[in-house]
Short mmCIF file of C-alpha atoms in Angstrom, two decimals:
data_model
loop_
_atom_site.label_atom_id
_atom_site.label_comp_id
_atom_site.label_asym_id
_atom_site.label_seq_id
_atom_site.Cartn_x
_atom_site.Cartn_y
_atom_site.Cartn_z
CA UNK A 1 55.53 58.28 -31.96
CA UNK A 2 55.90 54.71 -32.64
CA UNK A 3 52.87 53.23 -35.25
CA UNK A 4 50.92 50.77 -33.23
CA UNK A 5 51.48 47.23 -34.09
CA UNK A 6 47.86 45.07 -35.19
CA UNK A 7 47.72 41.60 -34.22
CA UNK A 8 47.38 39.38 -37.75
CA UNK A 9 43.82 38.72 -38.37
CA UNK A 10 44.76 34.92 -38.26
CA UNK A 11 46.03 35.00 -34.56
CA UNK A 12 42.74 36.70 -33.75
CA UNK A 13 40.97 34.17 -35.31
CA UNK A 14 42.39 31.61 -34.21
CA UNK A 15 41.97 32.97 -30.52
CA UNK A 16 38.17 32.87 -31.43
CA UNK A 17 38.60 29.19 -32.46
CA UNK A 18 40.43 28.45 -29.29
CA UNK A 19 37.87 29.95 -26.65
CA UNK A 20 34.74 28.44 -28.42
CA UNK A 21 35.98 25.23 -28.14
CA UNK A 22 36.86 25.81 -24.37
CA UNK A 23 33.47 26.89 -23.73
CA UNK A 24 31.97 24.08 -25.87
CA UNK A 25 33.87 21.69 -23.68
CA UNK A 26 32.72 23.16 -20.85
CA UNK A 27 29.39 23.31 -21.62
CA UNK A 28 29.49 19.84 -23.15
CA UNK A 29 30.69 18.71 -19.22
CA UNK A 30 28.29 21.03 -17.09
CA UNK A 31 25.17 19.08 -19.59
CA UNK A 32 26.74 15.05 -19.01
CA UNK A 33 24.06 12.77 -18.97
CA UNK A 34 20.64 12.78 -17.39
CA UNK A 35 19.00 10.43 -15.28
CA UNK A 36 17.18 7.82 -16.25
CA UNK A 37 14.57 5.06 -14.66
CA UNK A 38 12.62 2.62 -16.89
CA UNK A 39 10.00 -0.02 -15.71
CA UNK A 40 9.97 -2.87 -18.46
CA UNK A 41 6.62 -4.11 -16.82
CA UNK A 42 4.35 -1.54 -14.92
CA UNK A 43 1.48 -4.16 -14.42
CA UNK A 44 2.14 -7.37 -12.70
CA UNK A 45 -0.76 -10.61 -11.60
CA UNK A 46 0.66 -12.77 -9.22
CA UNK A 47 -0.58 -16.05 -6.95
CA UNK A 48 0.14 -16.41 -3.58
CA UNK A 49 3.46 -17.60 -2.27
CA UNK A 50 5.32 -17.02 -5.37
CA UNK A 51 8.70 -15.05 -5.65
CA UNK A 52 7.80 -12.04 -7.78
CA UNK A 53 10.50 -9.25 -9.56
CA UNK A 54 10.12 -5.85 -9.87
CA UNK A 55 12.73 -5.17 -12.78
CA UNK A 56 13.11 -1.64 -13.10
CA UNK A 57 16.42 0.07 -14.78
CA UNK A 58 18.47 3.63 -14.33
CA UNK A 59 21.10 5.20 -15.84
CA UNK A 60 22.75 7.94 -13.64
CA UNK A 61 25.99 9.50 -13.74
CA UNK A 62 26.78 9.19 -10.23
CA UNK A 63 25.66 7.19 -7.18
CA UNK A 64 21.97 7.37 -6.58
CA UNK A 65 20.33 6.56 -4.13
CA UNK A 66 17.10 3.73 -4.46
CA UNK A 67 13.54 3.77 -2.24
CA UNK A 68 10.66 1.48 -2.69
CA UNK A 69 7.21 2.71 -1.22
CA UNK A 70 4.15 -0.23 -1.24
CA UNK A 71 0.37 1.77 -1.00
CA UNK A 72 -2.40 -0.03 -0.74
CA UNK A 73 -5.61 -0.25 1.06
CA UNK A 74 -3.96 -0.96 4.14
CA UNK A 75 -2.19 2.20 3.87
CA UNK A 76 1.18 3.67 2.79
CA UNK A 77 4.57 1.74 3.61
CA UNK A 78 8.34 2.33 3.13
CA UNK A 79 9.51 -1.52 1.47
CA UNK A 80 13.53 -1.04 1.10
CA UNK A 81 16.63 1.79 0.26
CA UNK A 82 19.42 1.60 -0.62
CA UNK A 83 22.50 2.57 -2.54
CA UNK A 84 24.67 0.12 -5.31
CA UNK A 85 27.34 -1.12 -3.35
CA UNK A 86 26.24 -0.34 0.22
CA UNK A 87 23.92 -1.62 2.70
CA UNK A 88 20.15 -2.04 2.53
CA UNK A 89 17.68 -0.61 4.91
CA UNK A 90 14.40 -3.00 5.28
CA UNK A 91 11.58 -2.36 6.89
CA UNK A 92 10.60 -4.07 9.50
CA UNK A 93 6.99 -5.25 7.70
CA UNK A 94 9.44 -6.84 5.11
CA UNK A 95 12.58 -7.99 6.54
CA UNK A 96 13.48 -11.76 5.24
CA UNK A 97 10.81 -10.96 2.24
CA UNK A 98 12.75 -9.12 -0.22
CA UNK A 99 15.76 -9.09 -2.03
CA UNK A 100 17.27 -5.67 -3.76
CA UNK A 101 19.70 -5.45 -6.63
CA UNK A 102 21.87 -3.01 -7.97
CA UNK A 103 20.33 -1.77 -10.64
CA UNK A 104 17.47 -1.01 -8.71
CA UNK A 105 15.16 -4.01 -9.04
CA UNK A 106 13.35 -5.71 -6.09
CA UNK A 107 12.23 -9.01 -5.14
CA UNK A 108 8.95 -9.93 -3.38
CA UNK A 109 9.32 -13.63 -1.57
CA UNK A 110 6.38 -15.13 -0.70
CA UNK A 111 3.82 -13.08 -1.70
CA UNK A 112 0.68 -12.47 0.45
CA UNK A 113 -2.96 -10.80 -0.68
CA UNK A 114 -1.70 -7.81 1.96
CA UNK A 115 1.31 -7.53 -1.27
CA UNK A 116 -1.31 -5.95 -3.68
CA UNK A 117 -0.74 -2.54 -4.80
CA UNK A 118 1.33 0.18 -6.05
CA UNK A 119 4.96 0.07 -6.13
CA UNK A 120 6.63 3.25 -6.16
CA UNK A 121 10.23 3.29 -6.96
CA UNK A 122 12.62 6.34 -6.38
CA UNK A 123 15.78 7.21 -7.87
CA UNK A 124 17.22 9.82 -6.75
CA UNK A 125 20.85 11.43 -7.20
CA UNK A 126 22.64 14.63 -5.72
CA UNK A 127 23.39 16.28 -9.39
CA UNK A 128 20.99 14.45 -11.24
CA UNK A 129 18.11 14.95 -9.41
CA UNK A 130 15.51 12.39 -8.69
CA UNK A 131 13.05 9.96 -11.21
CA UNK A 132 10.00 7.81 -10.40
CA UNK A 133 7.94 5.20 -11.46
CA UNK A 134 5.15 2.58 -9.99
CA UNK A 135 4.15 -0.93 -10.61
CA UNK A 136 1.23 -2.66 -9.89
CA UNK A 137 1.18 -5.80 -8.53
CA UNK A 138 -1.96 -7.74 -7.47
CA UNK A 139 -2.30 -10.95 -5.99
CA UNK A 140 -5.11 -13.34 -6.24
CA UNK A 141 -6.10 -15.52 -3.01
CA UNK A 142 -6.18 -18.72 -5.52
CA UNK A 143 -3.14 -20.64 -4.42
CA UNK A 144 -1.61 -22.58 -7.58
CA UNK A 145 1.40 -24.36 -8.49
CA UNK A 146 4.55 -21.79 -8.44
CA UNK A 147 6.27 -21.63 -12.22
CA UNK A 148 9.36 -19.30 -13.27
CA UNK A 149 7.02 -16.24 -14.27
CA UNK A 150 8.01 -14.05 -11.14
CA UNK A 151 9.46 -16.21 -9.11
CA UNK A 152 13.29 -16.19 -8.45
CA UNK A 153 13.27 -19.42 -6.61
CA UNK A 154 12.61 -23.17 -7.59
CA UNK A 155 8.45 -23.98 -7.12
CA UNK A 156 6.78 -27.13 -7.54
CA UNK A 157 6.47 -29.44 -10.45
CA UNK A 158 4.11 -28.17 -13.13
CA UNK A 159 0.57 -29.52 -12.58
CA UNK A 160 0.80 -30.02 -8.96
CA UNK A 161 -1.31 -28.04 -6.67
CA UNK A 162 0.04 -25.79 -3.97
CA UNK A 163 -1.31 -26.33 -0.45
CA UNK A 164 -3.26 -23.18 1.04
CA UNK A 165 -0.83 -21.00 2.76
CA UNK A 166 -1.15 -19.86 6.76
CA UNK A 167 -1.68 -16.06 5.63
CA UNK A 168 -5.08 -17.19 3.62
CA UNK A 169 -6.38 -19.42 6.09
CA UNK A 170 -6.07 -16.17 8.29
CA UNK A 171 -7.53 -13.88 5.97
CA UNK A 172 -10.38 -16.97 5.79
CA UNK A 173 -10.69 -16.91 9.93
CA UNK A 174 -10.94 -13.32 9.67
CA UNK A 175 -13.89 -12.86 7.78
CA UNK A 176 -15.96 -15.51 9.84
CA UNK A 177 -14.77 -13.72 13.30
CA UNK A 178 -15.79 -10.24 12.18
CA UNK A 179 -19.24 -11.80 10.66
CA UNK A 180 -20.00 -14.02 13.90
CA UNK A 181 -19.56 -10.43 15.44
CA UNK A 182 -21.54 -8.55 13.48
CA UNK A 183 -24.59 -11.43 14.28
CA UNK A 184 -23.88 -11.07 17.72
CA UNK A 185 -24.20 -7.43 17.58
CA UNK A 186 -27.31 -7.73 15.80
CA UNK A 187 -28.72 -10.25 18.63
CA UNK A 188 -28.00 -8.18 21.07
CA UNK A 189 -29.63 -4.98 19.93
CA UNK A 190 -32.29 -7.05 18.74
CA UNK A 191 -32.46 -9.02 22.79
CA UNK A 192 -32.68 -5.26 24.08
CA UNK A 193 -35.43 -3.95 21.74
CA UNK A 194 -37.52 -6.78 23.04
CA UNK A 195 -36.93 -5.75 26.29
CA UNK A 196 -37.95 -2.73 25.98
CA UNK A 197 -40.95 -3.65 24.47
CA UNK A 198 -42.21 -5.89 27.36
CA UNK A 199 -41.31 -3.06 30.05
CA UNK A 200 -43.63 -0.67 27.94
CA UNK A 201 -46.12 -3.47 27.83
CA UNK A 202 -46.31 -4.15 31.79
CA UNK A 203 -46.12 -0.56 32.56
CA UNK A 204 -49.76 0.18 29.94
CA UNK A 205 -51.21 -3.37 31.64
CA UNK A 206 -50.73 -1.23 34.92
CA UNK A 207 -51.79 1.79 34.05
CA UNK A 208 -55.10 0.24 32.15
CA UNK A 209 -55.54 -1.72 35.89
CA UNK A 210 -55.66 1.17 37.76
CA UNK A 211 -58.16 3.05 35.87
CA UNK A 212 -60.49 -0.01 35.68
CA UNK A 213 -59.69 -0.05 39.29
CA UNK A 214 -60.81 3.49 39.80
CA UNK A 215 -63.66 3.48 37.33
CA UNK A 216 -65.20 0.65 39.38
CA UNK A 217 -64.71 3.12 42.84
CA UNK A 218 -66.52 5.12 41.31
CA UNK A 219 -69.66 2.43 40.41
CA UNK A 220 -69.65 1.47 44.06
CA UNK A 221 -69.48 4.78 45.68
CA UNK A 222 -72.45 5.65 42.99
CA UNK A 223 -74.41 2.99 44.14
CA UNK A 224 -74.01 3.41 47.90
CA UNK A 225 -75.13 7.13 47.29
CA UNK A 226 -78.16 5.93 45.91
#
């Protein structure tokens, strides 16, 4: 019988070397990077009609894809998504109001009082999985000059005074219809209660007439008896 022939110990070894840097590779590749999403500003005042930003940024090793929910006491509202690169889907509530960017910041025009709230941004990928963050934005009814803070757009000179805008003259109109309602409501019940009161008062005037009518029946009929 023929002695069996050992491998060196320095092919072995180096066969050892080999594989663990294969699977270091590979497990170097099935890690890669994680996804990210930063918000440099999570709390932002604003006036109305200025042009505010929503900077957020992402790192993601593929294509993600980017939604913007608005909550506020008006309820919950999709704003814009989208992916870098493609198309954007607007909502109805905001189309011609907003502008999106690629690295996942969005851009308020014109803001209203309705635009206060919570911002949620999504960023979501098929591998990396999905990241979230909110900014608050609120927006004071006090319509001022328009300066480069949020606004994307050119504004007015500094010093000058803005004009009120349609959307608070409505929110202004607003509160007078629904109190001139609320006195009418309050004249009316008050109209009926009075009512009320002066049927209750005729029908007792009645009532106390026709037992002083009877009473006085009763006076005569005594009378004649006697």
């Amino acid at each position: 019988m023929r002695p069996v022939q050992r491998a060196p110990c320095g092919l072995w070894l180096g066969l050892a070397l080999c594989l663990g840097a294969a699977s270091g590779g590979l497990a170097l590749q099935a890690t890669g990077p994680a996804l990210t999403l930063y918000a440099p500003q999570p709390a932002i005042n604003a006036t109305v009609a200025q042009d505010v930003l929503l900077s957020v940024a992402y790192s993601c090793p593929g294509v993600p894809t980017i939604e913007w929910t608005h909550t506020s006491t008006w309820g919950a509202r999709r704003v814009a998504a989208w992916q870098p690169g493609a198309g954007t889907n607007v909502s109805r509530s905001h189309q011609g109001r907003v502008c999106t960017f690629d690295n996942g910041s969005l851009q308020l025009l014109h803001v209203g009082v309705r635009d206060t709230g919570y911002y949620v941004v999504m960023v979501s990928e098929r591998l990396g999985g999905s990241r979230l963050t909110t900014i608050t934005l609120h927006v004071s009814g006090e319509s001022r000059a328009r300066g480069g803070g949020g606004g994307a757009r050119g504004g007015r000179r500094p010093g000058s005074v803005a004009s009120p805008t349609p959307e608070v003259l409505y929110e202004d109109l607003h509160f007078v219809a629904v109190f001139l309602a609320l006195l009418a409501t309050v004249a009316a019940l008050l109209v009926s209660l009075l009512w009320v009161c002066d049927r209750c008062t005729h029908r007792l005037q009645r009532s106390g007439c026709k037992l002083a009518g009877g009473a006085t029946e009763e006076l005569e009929l005594q009378e004649l008896q006697c």
